[in-house]
PDB file of C-alpha atoms in Angstrom:
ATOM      1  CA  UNK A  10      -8.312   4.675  12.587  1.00  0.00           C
ATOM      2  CA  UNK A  11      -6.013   2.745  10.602  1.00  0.00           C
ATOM      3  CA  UNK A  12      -5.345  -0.886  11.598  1.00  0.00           C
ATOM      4  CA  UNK A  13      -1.810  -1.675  12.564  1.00  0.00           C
ATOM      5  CA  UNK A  14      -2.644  -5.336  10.364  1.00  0.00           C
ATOM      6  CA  UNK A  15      -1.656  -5.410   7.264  1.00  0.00           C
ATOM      7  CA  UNK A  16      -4.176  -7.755   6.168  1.00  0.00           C
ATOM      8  CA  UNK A  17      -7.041  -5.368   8.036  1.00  0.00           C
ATOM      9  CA  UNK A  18      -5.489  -2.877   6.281  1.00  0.00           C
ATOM     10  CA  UNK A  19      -6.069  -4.551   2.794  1.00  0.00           C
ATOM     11  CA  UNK A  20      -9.544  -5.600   3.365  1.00  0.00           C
ATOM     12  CA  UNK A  21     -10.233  -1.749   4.174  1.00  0.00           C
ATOM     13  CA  UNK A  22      -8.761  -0.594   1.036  1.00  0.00           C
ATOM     14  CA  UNK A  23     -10.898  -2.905  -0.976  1.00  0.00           C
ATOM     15  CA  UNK A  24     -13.892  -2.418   1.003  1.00  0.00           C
ATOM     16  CA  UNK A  25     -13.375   1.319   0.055  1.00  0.00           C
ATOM     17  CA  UNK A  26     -12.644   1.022  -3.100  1.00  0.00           C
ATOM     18  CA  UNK A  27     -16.845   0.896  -5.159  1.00  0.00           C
ATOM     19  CA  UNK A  28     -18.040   3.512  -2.334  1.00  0.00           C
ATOM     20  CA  UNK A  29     -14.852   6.279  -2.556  1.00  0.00           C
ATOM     21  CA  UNK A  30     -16.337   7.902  -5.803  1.00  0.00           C
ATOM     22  CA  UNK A  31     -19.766   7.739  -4.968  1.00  0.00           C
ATOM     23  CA  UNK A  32     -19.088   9.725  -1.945  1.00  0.00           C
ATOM     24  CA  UNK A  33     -17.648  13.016  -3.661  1.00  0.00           C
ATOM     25  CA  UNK A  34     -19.038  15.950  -5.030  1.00  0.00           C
ATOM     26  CA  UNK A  35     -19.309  15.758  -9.150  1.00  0.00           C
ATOM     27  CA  UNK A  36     -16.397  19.114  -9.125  1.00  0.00           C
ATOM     28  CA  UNK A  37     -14.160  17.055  -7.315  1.00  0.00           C
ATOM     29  CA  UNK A  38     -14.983  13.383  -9.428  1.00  0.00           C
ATOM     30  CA  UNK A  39     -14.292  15.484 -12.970  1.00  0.00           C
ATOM     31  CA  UNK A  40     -10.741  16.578 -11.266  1.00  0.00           C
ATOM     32  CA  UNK A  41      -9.876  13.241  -9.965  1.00  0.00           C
ATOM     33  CA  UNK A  42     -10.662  12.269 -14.091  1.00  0.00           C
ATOM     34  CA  UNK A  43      -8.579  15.265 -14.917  1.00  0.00           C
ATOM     35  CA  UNK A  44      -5.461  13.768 -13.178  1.00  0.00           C
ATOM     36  CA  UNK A  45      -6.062  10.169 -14.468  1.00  0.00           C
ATOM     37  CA  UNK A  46      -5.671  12.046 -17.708  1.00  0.00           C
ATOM     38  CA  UNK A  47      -3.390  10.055 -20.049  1.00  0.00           C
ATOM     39  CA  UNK A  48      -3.462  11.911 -23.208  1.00  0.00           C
ATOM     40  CA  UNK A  49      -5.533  15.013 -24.944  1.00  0.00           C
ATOM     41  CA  UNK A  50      -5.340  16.416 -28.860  1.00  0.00           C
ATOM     42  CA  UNK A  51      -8.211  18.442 -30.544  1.00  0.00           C
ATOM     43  CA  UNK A  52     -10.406  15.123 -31.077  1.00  0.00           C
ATOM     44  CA  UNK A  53     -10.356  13.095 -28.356  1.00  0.00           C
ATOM     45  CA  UNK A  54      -9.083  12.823 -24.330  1.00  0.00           C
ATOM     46  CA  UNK A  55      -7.769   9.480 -23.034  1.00  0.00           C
ATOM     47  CA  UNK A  56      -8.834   9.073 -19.311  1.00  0.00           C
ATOM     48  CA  UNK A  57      -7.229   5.791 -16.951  1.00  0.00           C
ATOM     49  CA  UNK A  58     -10.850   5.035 -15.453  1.00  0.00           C
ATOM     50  CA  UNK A  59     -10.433   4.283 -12.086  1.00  0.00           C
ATOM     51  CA  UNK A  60     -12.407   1.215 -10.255  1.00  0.00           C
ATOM     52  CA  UNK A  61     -15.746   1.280  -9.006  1.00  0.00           C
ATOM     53  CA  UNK A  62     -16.959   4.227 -10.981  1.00  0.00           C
ATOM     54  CA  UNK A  63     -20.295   3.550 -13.220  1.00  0.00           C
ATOM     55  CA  UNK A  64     -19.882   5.095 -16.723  1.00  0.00           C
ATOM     56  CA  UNK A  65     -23.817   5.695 -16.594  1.00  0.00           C
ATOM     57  CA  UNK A  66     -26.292   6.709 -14.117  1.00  0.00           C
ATOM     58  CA  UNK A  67     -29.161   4.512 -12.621  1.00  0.00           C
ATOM     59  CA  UNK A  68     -30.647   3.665  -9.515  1.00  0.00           C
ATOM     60  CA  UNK A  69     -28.384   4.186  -6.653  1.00  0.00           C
ATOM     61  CA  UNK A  70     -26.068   5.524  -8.296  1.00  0.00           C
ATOM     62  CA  UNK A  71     -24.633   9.175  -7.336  1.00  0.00           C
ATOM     63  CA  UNK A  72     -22.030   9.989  -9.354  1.00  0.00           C
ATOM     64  CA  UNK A  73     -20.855   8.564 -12.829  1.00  0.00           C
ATOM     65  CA  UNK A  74     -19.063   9.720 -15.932  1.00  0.00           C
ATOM     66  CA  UNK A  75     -21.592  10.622 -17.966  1.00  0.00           C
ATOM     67  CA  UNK A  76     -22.807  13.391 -15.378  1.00  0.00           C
ATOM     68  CA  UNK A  77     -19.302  15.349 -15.133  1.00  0.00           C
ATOM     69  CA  UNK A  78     -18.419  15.359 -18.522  1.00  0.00           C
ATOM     70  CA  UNK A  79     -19.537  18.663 -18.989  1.00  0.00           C
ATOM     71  CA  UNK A  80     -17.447  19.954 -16.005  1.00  0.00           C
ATOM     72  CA  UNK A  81     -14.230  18.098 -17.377  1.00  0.00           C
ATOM     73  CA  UNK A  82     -14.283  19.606 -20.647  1.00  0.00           C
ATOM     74  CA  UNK A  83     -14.342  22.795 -18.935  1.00  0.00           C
ATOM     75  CA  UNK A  84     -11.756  21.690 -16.935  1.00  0.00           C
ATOM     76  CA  UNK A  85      -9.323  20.818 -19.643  1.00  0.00           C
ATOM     77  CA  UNK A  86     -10.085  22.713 -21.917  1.00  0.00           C
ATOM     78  CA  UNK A  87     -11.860  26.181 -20.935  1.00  0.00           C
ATOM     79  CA  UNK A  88     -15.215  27.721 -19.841  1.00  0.00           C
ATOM     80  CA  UNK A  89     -16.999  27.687 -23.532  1.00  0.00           C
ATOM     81  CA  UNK A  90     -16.028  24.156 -24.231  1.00  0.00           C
ATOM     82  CA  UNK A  91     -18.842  21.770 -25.116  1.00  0.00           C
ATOM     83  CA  UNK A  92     -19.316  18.813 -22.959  1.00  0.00           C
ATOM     84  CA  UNK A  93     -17.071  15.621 -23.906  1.00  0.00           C
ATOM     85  CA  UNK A  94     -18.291  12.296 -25.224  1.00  0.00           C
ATOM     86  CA  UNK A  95     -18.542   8.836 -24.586  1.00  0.00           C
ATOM     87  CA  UNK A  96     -17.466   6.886 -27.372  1.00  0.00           C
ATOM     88  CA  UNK A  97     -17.437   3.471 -25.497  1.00  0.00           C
ATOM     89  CA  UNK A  98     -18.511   1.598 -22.141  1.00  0.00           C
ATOM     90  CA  UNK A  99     -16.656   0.248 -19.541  1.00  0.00           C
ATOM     91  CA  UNK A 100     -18.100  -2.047 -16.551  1.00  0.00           C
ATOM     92  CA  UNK A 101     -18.766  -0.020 -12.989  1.00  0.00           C
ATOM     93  CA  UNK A 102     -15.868  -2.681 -11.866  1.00  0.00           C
ATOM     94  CA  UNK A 103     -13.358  -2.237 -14.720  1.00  0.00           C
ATOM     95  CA  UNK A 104     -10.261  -0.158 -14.735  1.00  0.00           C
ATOM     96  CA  UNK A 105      -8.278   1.195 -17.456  1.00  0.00           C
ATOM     97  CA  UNK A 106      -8.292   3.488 -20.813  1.00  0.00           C
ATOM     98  CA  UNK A 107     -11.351   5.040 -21.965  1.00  0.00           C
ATOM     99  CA  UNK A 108     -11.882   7.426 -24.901  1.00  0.00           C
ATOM    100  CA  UNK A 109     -13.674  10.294 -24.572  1.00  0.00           C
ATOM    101  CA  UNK A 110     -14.525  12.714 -27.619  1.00  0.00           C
ATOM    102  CA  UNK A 111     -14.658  16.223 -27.855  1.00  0.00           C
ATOM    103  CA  UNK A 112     -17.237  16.750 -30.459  1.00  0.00           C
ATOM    104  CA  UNK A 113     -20.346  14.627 -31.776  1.00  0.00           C
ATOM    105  CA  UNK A 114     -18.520  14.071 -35.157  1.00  0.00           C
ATOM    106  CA  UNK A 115     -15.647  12.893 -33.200  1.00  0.00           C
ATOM    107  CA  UNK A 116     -17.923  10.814 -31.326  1.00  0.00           C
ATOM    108  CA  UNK A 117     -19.496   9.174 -34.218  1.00  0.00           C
ATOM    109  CA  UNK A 118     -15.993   8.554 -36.082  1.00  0.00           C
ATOM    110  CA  UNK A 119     -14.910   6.886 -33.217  1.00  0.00           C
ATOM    111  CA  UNK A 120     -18.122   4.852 -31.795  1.00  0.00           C
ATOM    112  CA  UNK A 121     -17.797   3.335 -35.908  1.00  0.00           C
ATOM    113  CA  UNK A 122     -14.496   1.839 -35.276  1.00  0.00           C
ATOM    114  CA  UNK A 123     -15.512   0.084 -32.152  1.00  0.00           C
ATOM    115  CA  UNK A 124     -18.852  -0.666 -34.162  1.00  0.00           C
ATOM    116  CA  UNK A 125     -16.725  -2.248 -37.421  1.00  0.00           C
ATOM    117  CA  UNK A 126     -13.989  -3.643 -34.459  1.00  0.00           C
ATOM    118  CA  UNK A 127     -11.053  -1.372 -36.107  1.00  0.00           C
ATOM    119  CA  UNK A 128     -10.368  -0.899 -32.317  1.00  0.00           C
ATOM    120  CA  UNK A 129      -7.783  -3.331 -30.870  1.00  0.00           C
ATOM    121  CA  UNK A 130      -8.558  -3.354 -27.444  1.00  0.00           C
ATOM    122  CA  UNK A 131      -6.189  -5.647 -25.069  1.00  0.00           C
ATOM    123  CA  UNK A 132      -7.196  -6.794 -21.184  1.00  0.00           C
ATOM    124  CA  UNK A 133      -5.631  -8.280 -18.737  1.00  0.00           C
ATOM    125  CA  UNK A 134      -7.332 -10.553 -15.749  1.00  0.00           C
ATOM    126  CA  UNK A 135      -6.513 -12.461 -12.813  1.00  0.00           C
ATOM    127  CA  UNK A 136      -8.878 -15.558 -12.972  1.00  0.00           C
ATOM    128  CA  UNK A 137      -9.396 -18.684 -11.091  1.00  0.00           C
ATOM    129  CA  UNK A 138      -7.632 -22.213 -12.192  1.00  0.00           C
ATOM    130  CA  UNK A 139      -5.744 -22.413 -15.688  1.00  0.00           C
ATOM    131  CA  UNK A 140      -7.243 -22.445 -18.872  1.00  0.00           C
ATOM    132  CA  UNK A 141      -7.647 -25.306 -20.591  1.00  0.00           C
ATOM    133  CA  UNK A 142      -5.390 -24.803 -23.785  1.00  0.00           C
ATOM    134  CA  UNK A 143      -3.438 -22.269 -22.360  1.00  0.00           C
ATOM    135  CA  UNK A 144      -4.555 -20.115 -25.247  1.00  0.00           C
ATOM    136  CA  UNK A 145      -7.062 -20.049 -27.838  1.00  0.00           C
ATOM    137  CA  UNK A 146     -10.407 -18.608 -28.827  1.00  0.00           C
ATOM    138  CA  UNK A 147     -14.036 -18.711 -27.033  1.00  0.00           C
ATOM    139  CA  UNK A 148     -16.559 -18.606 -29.779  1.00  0.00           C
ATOM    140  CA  UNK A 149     -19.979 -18.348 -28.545  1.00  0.00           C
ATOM    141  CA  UNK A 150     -22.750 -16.130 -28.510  1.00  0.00           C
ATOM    142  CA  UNK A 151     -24.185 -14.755 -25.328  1.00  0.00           C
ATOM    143  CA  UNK A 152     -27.858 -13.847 -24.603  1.00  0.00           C
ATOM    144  CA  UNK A 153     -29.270 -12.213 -21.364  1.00  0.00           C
ATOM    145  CA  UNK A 154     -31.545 -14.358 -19.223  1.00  0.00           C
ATOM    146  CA  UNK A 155     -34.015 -14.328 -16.532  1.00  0.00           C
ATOM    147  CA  UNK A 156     -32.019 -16.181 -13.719  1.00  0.00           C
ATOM    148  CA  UNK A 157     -35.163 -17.952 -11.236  1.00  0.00           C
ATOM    149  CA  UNK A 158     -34.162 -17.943  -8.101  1.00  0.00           C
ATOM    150  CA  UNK A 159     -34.985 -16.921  -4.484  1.00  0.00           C
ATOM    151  CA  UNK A 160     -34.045 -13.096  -6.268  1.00  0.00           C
ATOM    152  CA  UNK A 161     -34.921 -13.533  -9.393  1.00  0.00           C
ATOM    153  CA  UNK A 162     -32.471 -11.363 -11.591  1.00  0.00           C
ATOM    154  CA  UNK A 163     -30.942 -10.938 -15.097  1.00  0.00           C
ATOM    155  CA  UNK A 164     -27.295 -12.291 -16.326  1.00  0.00           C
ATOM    156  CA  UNK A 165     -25.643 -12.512 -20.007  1.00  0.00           C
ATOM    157  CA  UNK A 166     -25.173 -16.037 -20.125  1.00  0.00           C
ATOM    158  CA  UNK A 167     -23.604 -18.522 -22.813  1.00  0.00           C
ATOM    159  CA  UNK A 168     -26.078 -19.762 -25.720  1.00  0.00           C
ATOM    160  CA  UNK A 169     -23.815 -22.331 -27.719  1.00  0.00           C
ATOM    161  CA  UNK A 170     -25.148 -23.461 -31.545  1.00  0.00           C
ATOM    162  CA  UNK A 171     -24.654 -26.740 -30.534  1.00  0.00           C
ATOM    163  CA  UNK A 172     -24.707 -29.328 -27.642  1.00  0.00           C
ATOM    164  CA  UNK A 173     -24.045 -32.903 -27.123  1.00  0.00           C
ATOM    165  CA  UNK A 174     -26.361 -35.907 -28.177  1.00  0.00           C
ATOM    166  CA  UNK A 175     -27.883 -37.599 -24.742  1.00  0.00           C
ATOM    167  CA  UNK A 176     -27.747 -40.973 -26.832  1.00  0.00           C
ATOM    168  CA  UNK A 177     -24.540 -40.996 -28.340  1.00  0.00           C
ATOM    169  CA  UNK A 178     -22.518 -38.281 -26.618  1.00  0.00           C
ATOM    170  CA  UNK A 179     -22.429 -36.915 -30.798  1.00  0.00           C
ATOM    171  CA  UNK A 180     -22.449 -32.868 -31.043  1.00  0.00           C
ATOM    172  CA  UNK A 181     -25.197 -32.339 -32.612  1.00  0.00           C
ATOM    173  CA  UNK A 182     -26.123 -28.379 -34.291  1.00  0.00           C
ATOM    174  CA  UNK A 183     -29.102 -26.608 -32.445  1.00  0.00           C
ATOM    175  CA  UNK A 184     -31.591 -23.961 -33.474  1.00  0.00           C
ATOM    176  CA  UNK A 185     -29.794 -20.428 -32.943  1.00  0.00           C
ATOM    177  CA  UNK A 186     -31.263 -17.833 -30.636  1.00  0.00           C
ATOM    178  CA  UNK A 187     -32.314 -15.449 -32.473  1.00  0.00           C
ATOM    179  CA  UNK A 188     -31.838 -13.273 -29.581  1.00  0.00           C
ATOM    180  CA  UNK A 189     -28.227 -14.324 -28.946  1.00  0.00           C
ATOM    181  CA  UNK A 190     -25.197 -12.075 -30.173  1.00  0.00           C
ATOM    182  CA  UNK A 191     -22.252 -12.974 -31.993  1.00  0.00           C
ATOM    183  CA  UNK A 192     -19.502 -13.031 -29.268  1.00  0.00           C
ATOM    184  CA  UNK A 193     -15.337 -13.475 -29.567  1.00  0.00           C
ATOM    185  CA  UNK A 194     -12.666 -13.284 -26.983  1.00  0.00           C
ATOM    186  CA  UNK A 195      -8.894 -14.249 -28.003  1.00  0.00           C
ATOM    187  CA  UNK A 196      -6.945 -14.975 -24.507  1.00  0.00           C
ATOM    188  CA  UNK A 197      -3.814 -16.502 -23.584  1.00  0.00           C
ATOM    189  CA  UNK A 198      -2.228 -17.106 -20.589  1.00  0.00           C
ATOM    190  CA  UNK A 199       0.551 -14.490 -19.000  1.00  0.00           C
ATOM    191  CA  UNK A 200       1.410 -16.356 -15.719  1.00  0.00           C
ATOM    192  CA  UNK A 201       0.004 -19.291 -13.430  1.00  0.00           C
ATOM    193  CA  UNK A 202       0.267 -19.535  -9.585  1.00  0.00           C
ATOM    194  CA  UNK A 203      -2.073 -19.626  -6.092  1.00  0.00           C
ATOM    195  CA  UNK A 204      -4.929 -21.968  -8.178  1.00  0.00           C
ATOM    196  CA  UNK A 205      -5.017 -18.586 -10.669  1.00  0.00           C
ATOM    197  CA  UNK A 206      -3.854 -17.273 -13.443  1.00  0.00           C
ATOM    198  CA  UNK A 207      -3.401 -14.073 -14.835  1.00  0.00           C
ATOM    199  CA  UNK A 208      -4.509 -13.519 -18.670  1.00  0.00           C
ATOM    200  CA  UNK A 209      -4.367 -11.338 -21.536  1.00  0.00           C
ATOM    201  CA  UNK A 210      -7.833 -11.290 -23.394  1.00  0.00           C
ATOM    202  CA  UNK A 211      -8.911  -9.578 -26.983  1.00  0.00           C
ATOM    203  CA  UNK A 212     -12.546  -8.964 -27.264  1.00  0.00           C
ATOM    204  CA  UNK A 213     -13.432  -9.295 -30.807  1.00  0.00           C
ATOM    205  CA  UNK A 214     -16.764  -8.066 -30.599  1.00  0.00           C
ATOM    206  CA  UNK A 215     -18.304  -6.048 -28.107  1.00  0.00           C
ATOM    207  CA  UNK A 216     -20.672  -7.703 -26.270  1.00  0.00           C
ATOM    208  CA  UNK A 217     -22.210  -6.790 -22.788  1.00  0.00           C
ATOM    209  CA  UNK A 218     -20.004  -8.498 -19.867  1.00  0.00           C
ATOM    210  CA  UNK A 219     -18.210 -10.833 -23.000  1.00  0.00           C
ATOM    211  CA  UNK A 220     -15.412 -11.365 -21.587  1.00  0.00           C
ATOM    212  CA  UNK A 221     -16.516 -12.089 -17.667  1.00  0.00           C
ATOM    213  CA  UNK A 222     -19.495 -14.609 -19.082  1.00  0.00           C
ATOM    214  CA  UNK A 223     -16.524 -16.426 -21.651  1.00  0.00           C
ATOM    215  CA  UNK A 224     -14.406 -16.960 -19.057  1.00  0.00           C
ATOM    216  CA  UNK A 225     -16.753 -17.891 -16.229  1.00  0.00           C
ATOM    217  CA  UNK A 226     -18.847 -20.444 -18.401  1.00  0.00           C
ATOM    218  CA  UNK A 227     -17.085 -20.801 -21.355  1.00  0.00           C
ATOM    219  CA  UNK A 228     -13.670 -22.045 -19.900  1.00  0.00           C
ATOM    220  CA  UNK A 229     -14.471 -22.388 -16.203  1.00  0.00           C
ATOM    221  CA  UNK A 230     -12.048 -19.769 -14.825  1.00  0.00           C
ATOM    222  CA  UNK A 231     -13.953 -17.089 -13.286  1.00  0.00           C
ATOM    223  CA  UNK A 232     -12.267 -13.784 -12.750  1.00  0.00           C
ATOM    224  CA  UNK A 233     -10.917 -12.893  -9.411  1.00  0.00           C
ATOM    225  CA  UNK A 234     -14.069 -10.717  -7.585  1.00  0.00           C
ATOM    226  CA  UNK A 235     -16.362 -11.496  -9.870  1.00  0.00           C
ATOM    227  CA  UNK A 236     -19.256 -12.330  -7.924  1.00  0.00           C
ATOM    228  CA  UNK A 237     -21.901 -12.119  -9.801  1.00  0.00           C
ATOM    229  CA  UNK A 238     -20.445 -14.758 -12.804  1.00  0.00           C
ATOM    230  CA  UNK A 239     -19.155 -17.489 -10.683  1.00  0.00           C
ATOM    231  CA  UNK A 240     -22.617 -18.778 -10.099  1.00  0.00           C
ATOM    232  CA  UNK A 241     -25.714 -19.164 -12.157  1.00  0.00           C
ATOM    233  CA  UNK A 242     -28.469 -19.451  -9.914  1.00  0.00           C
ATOM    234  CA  UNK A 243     -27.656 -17.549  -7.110  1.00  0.00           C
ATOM    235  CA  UNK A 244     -26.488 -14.104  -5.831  1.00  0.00           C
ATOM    236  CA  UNK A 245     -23.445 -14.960  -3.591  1.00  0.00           C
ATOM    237  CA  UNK A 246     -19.706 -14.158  -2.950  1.00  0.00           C
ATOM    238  CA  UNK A 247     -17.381 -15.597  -4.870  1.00  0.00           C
ATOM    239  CA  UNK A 248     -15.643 -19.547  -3.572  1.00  0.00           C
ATOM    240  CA  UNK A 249     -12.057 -19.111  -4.110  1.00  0.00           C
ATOM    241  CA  UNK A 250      -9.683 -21.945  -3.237  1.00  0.00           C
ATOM    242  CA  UNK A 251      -7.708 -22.727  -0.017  1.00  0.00           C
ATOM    243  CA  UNK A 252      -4.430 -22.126  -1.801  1.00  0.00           C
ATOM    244  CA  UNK A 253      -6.110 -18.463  -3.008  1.00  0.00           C
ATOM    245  CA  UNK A 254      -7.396 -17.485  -0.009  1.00  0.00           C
ATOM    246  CA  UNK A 255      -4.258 -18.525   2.144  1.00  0.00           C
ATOM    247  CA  UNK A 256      -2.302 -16.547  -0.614  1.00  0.00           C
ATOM    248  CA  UNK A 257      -4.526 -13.507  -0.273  1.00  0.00           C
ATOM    249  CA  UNK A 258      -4.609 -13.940   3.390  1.00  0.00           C
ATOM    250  CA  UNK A 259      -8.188 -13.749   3.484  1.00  0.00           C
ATOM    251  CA  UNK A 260     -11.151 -15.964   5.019  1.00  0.00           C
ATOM    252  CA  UNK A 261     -13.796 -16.924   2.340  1.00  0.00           C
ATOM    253  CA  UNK A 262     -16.520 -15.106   4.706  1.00  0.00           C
ATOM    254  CA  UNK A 263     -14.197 -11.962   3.456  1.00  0.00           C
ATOM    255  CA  UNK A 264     -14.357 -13.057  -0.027  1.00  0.00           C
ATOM    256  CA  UNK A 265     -17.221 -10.792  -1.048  1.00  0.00           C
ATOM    257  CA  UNK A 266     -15.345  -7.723  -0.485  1.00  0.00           C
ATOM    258  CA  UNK A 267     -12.645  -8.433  -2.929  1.00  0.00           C
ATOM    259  CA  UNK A 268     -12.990  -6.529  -6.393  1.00  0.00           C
ATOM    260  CA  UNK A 269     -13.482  -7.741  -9.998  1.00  0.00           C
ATOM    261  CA  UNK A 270      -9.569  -8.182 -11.358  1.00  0.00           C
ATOM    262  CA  UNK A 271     -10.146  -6.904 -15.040  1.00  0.00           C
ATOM    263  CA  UNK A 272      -8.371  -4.530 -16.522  1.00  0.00           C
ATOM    264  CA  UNK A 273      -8.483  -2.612 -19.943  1.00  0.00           C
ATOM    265  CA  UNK A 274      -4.441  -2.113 -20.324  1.00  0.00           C
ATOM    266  CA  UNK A 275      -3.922  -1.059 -23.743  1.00  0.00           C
ATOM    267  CA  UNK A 276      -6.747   0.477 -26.860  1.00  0.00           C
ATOM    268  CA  UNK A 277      -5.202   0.924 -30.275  1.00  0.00           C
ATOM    269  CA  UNK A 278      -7.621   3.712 -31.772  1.00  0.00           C
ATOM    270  CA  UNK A 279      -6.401   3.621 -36.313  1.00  0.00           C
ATOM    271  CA  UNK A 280      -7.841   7.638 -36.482  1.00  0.00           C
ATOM    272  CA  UNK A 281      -5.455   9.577 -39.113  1.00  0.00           C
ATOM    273  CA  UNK A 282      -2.726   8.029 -37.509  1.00  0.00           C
ATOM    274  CA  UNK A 283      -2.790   4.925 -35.157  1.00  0.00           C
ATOM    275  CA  UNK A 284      -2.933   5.884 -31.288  1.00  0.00           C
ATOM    276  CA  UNK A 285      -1.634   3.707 -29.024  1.00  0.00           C
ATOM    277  CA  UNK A 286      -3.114   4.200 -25.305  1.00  0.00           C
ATOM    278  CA  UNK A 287      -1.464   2.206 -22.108  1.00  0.00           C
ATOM    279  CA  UNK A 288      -2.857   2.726 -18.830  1.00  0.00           C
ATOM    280  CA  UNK A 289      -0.722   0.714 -15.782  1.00  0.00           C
ATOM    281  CA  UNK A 290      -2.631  -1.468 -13.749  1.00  0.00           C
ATOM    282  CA  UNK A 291      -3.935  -0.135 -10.691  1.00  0.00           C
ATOM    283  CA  UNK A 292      -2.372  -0.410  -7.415  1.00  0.00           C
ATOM    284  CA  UNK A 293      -4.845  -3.259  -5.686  1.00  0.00           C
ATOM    285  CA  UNK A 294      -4.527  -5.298  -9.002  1.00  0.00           C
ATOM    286  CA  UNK A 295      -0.443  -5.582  -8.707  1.00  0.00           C
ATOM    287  CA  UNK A 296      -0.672  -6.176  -4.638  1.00  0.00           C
ATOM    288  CA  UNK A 297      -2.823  -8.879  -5.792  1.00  0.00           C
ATOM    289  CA  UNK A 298      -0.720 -10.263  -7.971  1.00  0.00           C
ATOM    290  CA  UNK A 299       2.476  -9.945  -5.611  1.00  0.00           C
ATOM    291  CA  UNK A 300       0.553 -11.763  -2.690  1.00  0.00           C
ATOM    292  CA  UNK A 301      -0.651 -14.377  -5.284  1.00  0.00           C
ATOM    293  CA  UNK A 302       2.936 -14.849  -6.623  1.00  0.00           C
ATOM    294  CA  UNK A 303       2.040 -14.101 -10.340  1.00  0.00           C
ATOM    295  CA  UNK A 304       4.356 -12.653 -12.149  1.00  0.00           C
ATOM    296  CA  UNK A 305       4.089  -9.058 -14.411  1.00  0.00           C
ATOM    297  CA  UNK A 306       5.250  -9.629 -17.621  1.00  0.00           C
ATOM    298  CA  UNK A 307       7.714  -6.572 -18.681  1.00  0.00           C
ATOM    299  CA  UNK A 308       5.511  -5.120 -21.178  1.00  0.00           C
TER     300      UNK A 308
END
């Protein structure tokens, strides 16, 4: 049953969209990666990761990458191949290019230049509001904390070296958590429109859910579904504004079904020569950014 409503329509796309892979059996998830197959020499295979698809198992979890790479290497290659490797995480929620190696020692190589950041790796976003410059650099490590609530559960949040004076509004330098990690995001903005904007972001280092925690907290512009960084304290769909949701054509009691907008466009991997991977953005990020009015730069 399809509904005749566009806008129905929409909402049952994205509604689809985290359950479709979890629903299929792992021969027909390492053919699905097989098509979304952007580029293959004797080292490594170059897959456009499609959204909603964990990279690692865990609990309630069916399917994930990890568990078919063994099939896909067959599949590509032939029966005797060894399984492929993972060289480098994505989020469950992000899209885009991800290496995969097809021996350890390609493996290792490769997991050393994301390691030593000889990987340029370039994202783009759909966030809420406009940064504030319109480009720049976040600087600030990140730590993961106990968030006590009514569920009490675990976020990467900011921890800054230094905060403001109560008495004299001075910045003052603060002890450093020792447990914190060094964190860098370069981002600038590509287009504004509909109370959002949509970004282009560098992760320096390679911290767990960097760039969603410096854009949430460090410049106050959320990304577009991501509901578990626009609050701190509790566990709750994402507000978007009036201008957003009449944009969208969505009620804010639909919000929660709208996916995290981040996307991993382009990886420049410096092995004996430089590779240069570009995987398009998928189809519910650019009807996004038609309904919301921002414009694709020609890239």
């Amino acid at each position: 049953q399809i509904p005749r409503d566009p806008t129905q329509r929409w909402l049952r796309e994205l509604t689809a969209l985290s359950q479709q892979l979890q629903q299929v059996h792992p021969n027909v998830l390492a053919k699905i990666l097989k098509q979304r197959t952007v580029y293959q020499n004797e080292e490594i295979v170059v897959i456009d990761k499609p959204y909603g698809l964990p990279v690692h198992g865990g609990p309630g979890i069916k399917n994930c990458i990890a568990d078919v790479l063994p099939i896909l290497a067959k599949m590509l290659e032939n029966m005797k191949a060894e399984p492929l490797h993972l060289c480098h995480r994505l989020d469950k929620e992000t899209t885009g290019v991800m290496v995969l190696a097809r021996s350890k020692e390609a493996a290792e190589k490769i997991r050393l230049l994301f390691k030593t950041r000889q990987v340029e790796k370039i994202y783009w976003a759909i966030v809420l509001g406009d940064p504030d410059p319109v480009e720049g650099i976040v600087e600030i490590p990140i730590v993961e904390k106990e968030v006590q609530s009514h569920q009490s559960h675990y976020k990467m949040t900011l921890a800054p070296n230094y905060r403001l004076c109560p008495e004299d509004g001075k910045v003052m330098k603060i002890r450093k958590n020792r447990n914190a990690e060094r964190a860098v995001t370069r981002y600038r903005r590509l287009a504004a429109a509909s109370a959002c904007s949509l970004l282009e972001l560098q992760p320096i280092t390679g911290v767990k859910h960097q760039i969603r925690v410096h854009l949430a907290y460090g410049l106050g512009c959320p990304i577009l579904g991501d509901h578990k960084y626009s609050h701190w304290s509790k566990l709750a769909p994402q507000k978007l504004p009036e201008l957003t949701l009449r944009r969208l054509k969505l009620e804010q009691s639909k919000a929660r079904h709208l996916p995290l907008h981040l996307h991993a466009h382009r990886l420049c991997l410096p092995l004996s020569q430089p590779l240069d991977f570009v995987c398009k953005l998928p189809l519910f990020f650019q009807k996004t950014l038609r309904k919301l009015e921002l414009d694709i730069p020609k890239d």
